[in-house]
Coordinates of C-alpha atoms and ligand atoms in Angstrom, one line a residue:
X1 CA -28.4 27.5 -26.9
X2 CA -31.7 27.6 -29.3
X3 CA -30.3 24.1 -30.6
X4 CA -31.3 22.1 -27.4
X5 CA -35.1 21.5 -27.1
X6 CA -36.8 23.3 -24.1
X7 CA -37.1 19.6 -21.8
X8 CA -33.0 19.1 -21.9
X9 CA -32.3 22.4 -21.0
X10 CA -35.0 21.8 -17.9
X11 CA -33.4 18.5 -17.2
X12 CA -29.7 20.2 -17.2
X13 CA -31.0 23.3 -14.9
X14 CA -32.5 20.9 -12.6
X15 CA -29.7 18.9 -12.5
X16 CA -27.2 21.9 -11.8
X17 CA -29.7 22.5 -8.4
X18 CA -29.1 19.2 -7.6
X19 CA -25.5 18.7 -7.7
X20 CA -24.5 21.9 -5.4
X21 CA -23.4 19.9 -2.5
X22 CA -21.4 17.5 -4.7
X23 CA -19.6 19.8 -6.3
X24 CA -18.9 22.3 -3.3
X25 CA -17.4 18.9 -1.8
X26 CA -15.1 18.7 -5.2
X27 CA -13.7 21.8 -4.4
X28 CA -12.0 20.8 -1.6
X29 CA -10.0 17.9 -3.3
X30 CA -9.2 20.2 -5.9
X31 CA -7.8 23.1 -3.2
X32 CA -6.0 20.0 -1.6
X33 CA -4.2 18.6 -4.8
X34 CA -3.5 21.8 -6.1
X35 CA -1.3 22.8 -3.2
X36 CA 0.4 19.4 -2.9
X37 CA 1.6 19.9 -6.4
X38 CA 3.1 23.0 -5.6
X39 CA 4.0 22.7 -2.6
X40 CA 6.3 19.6 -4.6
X41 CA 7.5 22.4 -6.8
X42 CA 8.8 24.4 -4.1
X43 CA 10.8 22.2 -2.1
X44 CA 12.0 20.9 -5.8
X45 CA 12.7 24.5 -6.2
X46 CA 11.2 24.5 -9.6
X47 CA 12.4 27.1 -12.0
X48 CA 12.2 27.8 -15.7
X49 CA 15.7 26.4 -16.9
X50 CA 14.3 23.3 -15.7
X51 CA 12.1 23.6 -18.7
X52 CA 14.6 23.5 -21.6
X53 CA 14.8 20.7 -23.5
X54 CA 17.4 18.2 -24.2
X55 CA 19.2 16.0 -27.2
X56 CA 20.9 13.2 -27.6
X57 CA 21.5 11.3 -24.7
X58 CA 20.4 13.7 -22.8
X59 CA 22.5 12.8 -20.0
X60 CA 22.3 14.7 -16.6
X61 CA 19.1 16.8 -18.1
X62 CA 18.2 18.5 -14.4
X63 CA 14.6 19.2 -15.9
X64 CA 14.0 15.5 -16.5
X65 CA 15.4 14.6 -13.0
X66 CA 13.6 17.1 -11.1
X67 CA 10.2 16.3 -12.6
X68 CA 10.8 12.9 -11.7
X69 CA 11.3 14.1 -8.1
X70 CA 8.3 16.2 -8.5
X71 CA 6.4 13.4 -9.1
X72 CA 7.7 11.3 -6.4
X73 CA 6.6 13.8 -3.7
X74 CA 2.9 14.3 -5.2
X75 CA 2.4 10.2 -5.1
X76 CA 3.7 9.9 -1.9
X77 CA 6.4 7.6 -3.7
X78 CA 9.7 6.6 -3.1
X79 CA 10.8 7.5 -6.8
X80 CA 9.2 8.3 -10.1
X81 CA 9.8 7.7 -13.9
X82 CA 8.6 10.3 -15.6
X83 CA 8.9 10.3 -19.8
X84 CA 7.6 11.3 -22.7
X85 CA 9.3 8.1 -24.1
X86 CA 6.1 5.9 -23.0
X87 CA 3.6 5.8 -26.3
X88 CA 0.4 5.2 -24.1
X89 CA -0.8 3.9 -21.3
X90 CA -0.3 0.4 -21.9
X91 CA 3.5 0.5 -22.9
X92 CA 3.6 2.2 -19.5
X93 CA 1.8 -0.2 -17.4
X94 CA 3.4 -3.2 -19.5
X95 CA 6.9 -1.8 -19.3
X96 CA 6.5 -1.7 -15.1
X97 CA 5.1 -5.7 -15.4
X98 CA 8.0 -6.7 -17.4
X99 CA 10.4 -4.8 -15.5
X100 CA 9.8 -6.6 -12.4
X101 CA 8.4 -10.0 -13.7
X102 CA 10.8 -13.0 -14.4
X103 CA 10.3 -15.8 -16.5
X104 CA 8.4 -18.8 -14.0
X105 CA 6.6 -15.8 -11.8
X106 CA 3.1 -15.6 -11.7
X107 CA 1.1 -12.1 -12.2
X108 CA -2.4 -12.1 -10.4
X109 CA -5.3 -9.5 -10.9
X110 CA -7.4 -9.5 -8.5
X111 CA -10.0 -7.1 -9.6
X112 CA -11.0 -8.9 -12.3
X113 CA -10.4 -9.3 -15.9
X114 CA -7.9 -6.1 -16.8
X115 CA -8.8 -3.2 -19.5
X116 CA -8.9 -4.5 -23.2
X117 CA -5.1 -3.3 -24.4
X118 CA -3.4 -5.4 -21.4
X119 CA -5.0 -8.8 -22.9
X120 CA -2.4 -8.7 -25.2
X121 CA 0.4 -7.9 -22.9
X122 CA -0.4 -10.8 -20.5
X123 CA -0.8 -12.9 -24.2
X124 CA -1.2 -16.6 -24.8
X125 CA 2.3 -19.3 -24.5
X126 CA 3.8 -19.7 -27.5
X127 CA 1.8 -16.5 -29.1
X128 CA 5.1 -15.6 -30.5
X129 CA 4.6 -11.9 -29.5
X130 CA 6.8 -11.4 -26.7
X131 CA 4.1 -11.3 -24.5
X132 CA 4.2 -12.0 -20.6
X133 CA 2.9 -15.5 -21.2
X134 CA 5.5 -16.2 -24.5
X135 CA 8.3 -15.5 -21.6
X136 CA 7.0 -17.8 -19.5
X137 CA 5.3 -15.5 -17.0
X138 CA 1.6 -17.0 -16.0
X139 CA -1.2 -15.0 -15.3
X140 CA -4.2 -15.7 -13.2
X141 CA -6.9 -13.5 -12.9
X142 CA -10.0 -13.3 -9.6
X143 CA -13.2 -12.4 -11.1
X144 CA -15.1 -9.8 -8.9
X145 CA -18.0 -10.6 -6.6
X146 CA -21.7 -10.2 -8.1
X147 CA -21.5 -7.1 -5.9
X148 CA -18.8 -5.5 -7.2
X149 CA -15.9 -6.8 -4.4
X150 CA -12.9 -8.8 -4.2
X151 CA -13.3 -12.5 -4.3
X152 CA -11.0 -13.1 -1.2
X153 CA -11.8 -16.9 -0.8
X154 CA -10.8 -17.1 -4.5
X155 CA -7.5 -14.8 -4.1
X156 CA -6.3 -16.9 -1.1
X157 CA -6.9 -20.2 -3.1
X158 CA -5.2 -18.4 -6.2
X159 CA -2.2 -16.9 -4.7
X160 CA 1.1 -19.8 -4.4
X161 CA 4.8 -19.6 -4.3
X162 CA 5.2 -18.5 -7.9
X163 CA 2.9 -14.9 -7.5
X164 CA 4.8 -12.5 -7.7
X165 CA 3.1 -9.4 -8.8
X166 CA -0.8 -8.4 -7.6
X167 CA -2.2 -6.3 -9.9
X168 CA -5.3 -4.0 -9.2
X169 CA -7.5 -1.9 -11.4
X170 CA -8.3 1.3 -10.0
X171 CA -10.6 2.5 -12.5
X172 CA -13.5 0.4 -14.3
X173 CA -12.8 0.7 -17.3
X174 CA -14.6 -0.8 -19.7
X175 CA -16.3 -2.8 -17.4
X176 CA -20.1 -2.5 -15.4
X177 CA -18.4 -2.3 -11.8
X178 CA -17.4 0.4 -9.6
X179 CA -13.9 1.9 -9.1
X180 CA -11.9 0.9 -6.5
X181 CA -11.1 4.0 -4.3
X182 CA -8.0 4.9 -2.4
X183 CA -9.4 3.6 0.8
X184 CA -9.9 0.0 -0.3
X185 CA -6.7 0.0 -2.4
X186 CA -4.9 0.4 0.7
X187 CA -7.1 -2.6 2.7
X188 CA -6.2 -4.6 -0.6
X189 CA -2.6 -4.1 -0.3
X190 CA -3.0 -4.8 3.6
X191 CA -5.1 -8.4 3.2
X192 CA -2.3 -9.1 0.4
X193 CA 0.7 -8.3 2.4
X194 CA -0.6 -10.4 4.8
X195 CA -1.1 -13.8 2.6
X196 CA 2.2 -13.2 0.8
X197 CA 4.5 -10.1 2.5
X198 CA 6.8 -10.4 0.1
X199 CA 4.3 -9.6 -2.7
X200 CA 4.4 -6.7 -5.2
X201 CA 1.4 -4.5 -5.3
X202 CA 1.0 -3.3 -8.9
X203 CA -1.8 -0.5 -9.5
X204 CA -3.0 0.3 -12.6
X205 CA -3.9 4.0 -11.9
X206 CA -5.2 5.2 -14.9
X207 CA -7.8 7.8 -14.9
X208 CA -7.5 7.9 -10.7
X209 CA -5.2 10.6 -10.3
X210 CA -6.2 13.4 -8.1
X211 CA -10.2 12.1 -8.0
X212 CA -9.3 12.0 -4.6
X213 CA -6.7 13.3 -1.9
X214 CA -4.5 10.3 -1.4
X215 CA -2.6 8.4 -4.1
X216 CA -2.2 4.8 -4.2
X217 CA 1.5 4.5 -3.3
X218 CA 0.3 6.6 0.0
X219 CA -1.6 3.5 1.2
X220 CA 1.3 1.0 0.3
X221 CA 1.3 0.3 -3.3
X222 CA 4.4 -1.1 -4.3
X223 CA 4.5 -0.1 -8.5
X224 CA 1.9 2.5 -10.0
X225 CA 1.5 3.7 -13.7
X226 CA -0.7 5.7 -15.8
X227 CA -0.7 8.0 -18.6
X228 CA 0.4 11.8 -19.1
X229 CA -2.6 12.1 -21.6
X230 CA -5.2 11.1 -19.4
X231 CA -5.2 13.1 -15.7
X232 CA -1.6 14.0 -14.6
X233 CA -0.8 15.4 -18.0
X234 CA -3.3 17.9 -17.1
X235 CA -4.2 18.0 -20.6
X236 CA -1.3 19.7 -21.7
X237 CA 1.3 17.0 -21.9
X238 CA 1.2 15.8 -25.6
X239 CA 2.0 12.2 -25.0
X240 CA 3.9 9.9 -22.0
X241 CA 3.3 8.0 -19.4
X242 CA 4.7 7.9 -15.7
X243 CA 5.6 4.9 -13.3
X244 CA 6.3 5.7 -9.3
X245 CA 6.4 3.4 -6.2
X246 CA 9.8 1.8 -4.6
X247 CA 12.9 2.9 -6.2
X248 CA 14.4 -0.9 -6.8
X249 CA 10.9 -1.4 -8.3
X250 CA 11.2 1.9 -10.5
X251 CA 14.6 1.0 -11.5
X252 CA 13.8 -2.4 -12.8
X253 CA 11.2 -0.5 -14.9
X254 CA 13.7 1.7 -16.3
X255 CA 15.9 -0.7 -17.2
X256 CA 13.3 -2.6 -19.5
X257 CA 11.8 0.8 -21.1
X258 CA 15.3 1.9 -21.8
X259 CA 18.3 -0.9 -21.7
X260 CA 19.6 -2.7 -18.1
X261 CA 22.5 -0.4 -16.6
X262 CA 20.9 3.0 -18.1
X263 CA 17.4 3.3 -17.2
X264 CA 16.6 6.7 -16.6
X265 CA 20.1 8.0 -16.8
X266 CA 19.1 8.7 -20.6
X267 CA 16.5 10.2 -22.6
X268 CA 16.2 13.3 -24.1
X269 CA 13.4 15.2 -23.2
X270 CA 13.1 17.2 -26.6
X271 CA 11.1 20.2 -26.4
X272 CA 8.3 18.4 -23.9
X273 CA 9.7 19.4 -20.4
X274 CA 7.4 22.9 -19.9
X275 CA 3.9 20.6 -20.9
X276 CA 5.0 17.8 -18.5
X277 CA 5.3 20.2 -15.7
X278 CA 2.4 22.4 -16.8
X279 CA 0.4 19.7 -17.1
X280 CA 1.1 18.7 -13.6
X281 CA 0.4 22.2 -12.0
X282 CA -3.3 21.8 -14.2
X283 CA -4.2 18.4 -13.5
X284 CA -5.5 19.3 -10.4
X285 CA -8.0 21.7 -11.7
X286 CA -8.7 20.4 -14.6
X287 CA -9.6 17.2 -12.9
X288 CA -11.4 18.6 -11.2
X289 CA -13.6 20.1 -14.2
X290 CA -14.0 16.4 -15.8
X291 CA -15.2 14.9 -12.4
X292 CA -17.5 18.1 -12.1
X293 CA -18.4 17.2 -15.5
X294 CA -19.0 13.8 -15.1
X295 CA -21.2 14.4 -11.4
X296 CA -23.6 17.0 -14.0
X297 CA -23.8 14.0 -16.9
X298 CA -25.0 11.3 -14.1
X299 CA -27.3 13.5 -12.6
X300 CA -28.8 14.3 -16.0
X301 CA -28.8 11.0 -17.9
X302 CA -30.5 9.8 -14.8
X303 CA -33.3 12.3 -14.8
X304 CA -33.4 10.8 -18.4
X305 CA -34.5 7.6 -17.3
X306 CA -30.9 5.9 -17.8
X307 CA -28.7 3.7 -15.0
X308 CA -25.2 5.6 -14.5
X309 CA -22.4 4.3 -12.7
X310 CA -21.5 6.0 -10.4
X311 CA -24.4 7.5 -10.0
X312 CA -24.3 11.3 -9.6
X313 CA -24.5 11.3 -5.7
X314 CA -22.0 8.2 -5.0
X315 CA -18.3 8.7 -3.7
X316 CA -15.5 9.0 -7.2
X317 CA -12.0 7.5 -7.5
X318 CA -11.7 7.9 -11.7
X319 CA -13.0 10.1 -14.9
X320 CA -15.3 7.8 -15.9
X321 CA -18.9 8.1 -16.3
X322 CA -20.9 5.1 -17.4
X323 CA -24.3 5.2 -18.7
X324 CA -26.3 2.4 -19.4
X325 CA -28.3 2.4 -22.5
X326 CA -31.1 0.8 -24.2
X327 CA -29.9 -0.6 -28.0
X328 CA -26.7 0.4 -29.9
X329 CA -28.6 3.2 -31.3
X330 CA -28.8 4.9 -28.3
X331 CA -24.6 4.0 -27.7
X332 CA -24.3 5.6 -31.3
X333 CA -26.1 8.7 -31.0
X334 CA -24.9 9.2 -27.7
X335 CA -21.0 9.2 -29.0
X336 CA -21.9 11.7 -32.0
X337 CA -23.6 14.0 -29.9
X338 CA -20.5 14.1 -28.1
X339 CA -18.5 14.7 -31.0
X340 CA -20.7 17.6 -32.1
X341 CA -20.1 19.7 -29.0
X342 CA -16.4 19.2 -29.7
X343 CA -14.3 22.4 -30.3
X344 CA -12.1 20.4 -33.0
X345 CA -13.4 17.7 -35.2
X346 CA -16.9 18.5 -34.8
X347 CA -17.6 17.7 -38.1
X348 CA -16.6 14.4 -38.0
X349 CA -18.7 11.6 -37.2
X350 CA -17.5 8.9 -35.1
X351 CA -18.3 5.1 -36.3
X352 CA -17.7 1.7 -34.6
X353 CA -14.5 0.5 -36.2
X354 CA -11.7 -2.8 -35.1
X355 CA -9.0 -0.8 -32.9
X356 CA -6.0 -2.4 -32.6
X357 CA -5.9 -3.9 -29.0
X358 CA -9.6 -4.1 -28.5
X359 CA -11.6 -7.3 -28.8
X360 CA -15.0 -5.8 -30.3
X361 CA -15.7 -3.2 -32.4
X362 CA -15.3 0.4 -30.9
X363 CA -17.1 3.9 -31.5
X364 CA -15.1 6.6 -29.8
X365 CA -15.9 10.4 -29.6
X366 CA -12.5 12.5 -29.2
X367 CA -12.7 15.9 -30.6
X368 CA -9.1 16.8 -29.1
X369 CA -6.0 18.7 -28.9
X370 CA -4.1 15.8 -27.8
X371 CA -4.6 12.9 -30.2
X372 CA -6.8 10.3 -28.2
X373 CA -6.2 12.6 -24.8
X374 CA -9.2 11.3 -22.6
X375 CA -8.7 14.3 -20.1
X376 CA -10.5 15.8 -23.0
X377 CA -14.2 15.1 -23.1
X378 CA -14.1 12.3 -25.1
X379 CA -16.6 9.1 -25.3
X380 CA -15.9 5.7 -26.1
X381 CA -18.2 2.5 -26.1
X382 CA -17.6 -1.2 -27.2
X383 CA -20.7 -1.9 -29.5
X384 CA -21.8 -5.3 -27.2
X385 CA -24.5 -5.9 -25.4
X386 CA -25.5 -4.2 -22.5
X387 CA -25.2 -1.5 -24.2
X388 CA -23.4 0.8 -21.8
X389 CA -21.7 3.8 -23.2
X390 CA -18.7 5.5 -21.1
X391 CA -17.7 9.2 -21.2
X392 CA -14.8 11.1 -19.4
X393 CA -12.8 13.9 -19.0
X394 CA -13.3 18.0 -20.6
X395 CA -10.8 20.3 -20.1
X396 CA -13.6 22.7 -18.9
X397 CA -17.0 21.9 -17.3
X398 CA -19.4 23.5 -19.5
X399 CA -17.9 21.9 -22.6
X400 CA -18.9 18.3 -20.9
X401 CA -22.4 20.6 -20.3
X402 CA -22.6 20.7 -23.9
X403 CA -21.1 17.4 -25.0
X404 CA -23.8 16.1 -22.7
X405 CA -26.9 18.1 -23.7
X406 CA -25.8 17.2 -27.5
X407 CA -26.0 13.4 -27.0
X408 CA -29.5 14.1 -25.4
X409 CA -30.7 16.1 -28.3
X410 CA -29.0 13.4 -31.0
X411 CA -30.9 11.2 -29.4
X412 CA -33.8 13.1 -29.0
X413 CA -33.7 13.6 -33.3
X414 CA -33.8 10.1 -33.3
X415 CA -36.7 9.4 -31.0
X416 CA -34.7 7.3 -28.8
X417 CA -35.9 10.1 -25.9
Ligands
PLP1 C1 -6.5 4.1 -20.6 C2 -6.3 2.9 -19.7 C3 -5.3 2.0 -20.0 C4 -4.4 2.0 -21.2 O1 -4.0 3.3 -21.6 P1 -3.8 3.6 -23.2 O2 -3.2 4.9 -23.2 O3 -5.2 3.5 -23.8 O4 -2.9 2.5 -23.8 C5 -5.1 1.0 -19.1 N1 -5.9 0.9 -18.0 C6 -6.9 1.7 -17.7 C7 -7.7 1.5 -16.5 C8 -7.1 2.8 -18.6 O5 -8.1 3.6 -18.3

């Protein structure tokens, strides 16, 4: 560890002291979620011809069926969707809106303006992209309060008798605001239900999954997605996405990633069944290490002088660490210190470049197995004022140690210390 200057590794030691309490607390969601995933296994009655793959049509694959059962019990939902057919996160999340979204309905976010790839989704009329908005589906959108809450004088005003989906962020995103945990989901879906029962409750639950003991469908979601390569794919899943919540609901979502009338009836697994259930049995653990991780990288960036959200001693409900920094220079060196604790690419050098979906120029740090697989430790920051860099995920806590203590020292070789 001679490459990290004597005052890091005194900031890191310190801040190990520190977080004892927080992470002894971790545990305990970790022991919880790991035994609710098997105990979903069990009563599944799990075994390892469930594994095989599939072709073709796949039709009847038992594997494929049982994981999506699997899945059901662990989110406390009525059904699942489970596929390694989703590309990302987004198809998933856009494939449950235009599942259940008809042309004249109204989608309404109510935790403010959405993550960057879903801008696209909801679209412009007339974009001509076969976005929400080109079919005729409107969007409205609440903007937070200054402190961080819903704006429920301005979701009353907003909702009318053409919302049909509510759509909540769990996680912050890209955005300087805290994640919305379980708790508050659930007195979202509550106040919502109440100014419009018949109301769908979408969550966007990337990044949440098993941060915390309950799931969002367990406190009366209606629709959930997220991806298999960020926290349920327990890093192992190569690539998919999963959608759970009320079976009509699930269906509809089927329908529009497949064709109406087959849905989930089809779709061969090829040889990805073993990750996707592997990956479930990890996630809780591994989890587990990134929030562990992350807990460490607040509690040492703020010894450093930075502002972290959360910050290393407030309550989780997502992977992601912001850190507020000073100039783009700090954002940079932060990423590639990231990237040079990495196990693969290290050598690489991230640079802000225009990714497709995103709005302003993007430096990412993802030294992966999985291609772009943010349960990894991986780093990502729009270059735009404030300056606020975001980290998540490592498979294991000390490599977030060292992806951590790297950014200090690359910033520290650039005298941004
Ligand atoms: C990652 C993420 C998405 C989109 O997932 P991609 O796999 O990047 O397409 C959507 N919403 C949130 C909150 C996310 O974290």
């Amino acid at each position: 560890m001679a490459v990290f200057a004597e005052d890091i590794l005194q900031a890191a030691e310190a801040a190990e002291l520190e977080i004892e309490g927080a992470v002894k607390a971790l545990d305990k969601i970790v022991d919880h979620n790991q035994w609710k995933v098997i105990e979903a296994f069990q009563r599944q009655k799990v075994s390892d011809f469930h594994f095989a793959g599939s072709t073709g049509y796949a039709y009847n694959d038992r594997g494929r069926e049982v994981l999506d059962l699997v899945y059901a019990e662990v989110f406390g939902a009525e059904s699942a969707l489970v596929r390694p057919h989703f590309a990302s996160g987004t198809h998933t999340i856009s494939t449950a809106l235009f599942g259940v979204l008809r042309p004249g309905d109204e989608l309404l976010y109510i935790t403010g303006r959405p993550y960057d790839t879903l801008h696209k989704v909801v679209g412009k009329p007339g974009d001509g992209t076969g976005s929400l908005a080109d079919f005729g589906i409107t969007y409205k959108e609440t903007a937070l309060t200054s402190d961080g809450k819903i704006d429920w004088d301005e979701v009353e005003l907003s909702i009318n008798e053409r919302t049909k989906v509510i759509g909540i962020q769990r996680s912050r995103g890209y955005d300087w605001r805290s994640s919305f945990t379980v708790a508050e989901i659930g007195e979202m879906v509550a106040r919502v239900k109440e100014l419009k029962p018949e109301v769908i409750v979408f969550v966007d639950n990337c990044y949440g999954e098993f941060t915390e003991k309950l799931e969002p469908p367990q406190v009366g979601a209606d629709l959930v997605a997220g991806s298999l390569i960020k926290n349920p794919g327990g890093g192992i899943a190569e690539t998919g996405g999963y959608i759970c919540g009320r079976s009509d609901l699930v269906e509809l979502a089927a329908y529009r990633l497949t064709a109406p009338g087959i849905g989930g009836e089809v779709g061969a697994m090829l040889g990805t069944t073993r990750g996707l259930y592997q990956g479930l049995f990890m996630a809780p653990h591994t989890v587990g290490q990134a929030v562990k991780g992350s807990i460490f990288a607040a509690a040492v960036f703020q010894r450093c002088g930075f502002t972290t959200k959360p910050a290393w001693d407030e309550p989780r409900t997502d992977l992601i660490q912001a850190v507020s920094f000073d100039s783009a220079e700090h954002l940079i060196a932060f990423v590639q210190g990231i990237q040079r604790a990495a196990a693969v690419d290290s050598h690489v050098v991230p640079e802000p470049w225009d990714m497709p979906g995103y709005e302003h120029p993007v430096i990412m740090a993802a030294g992966t197995f999985i291609q772009g697989g943010s349960l990894e430790l991986s780093a990502d920051a729009p270059i735009r004022a404030p300056y606020i860099g975001y980290m998540q995920g490592g498979l294991t806590y000390s490599h977030v140690k060292f992806g951590v203590l790297m950014a200090l020292e690359s910033m520290r070789e650039r005298k941004l210390l």
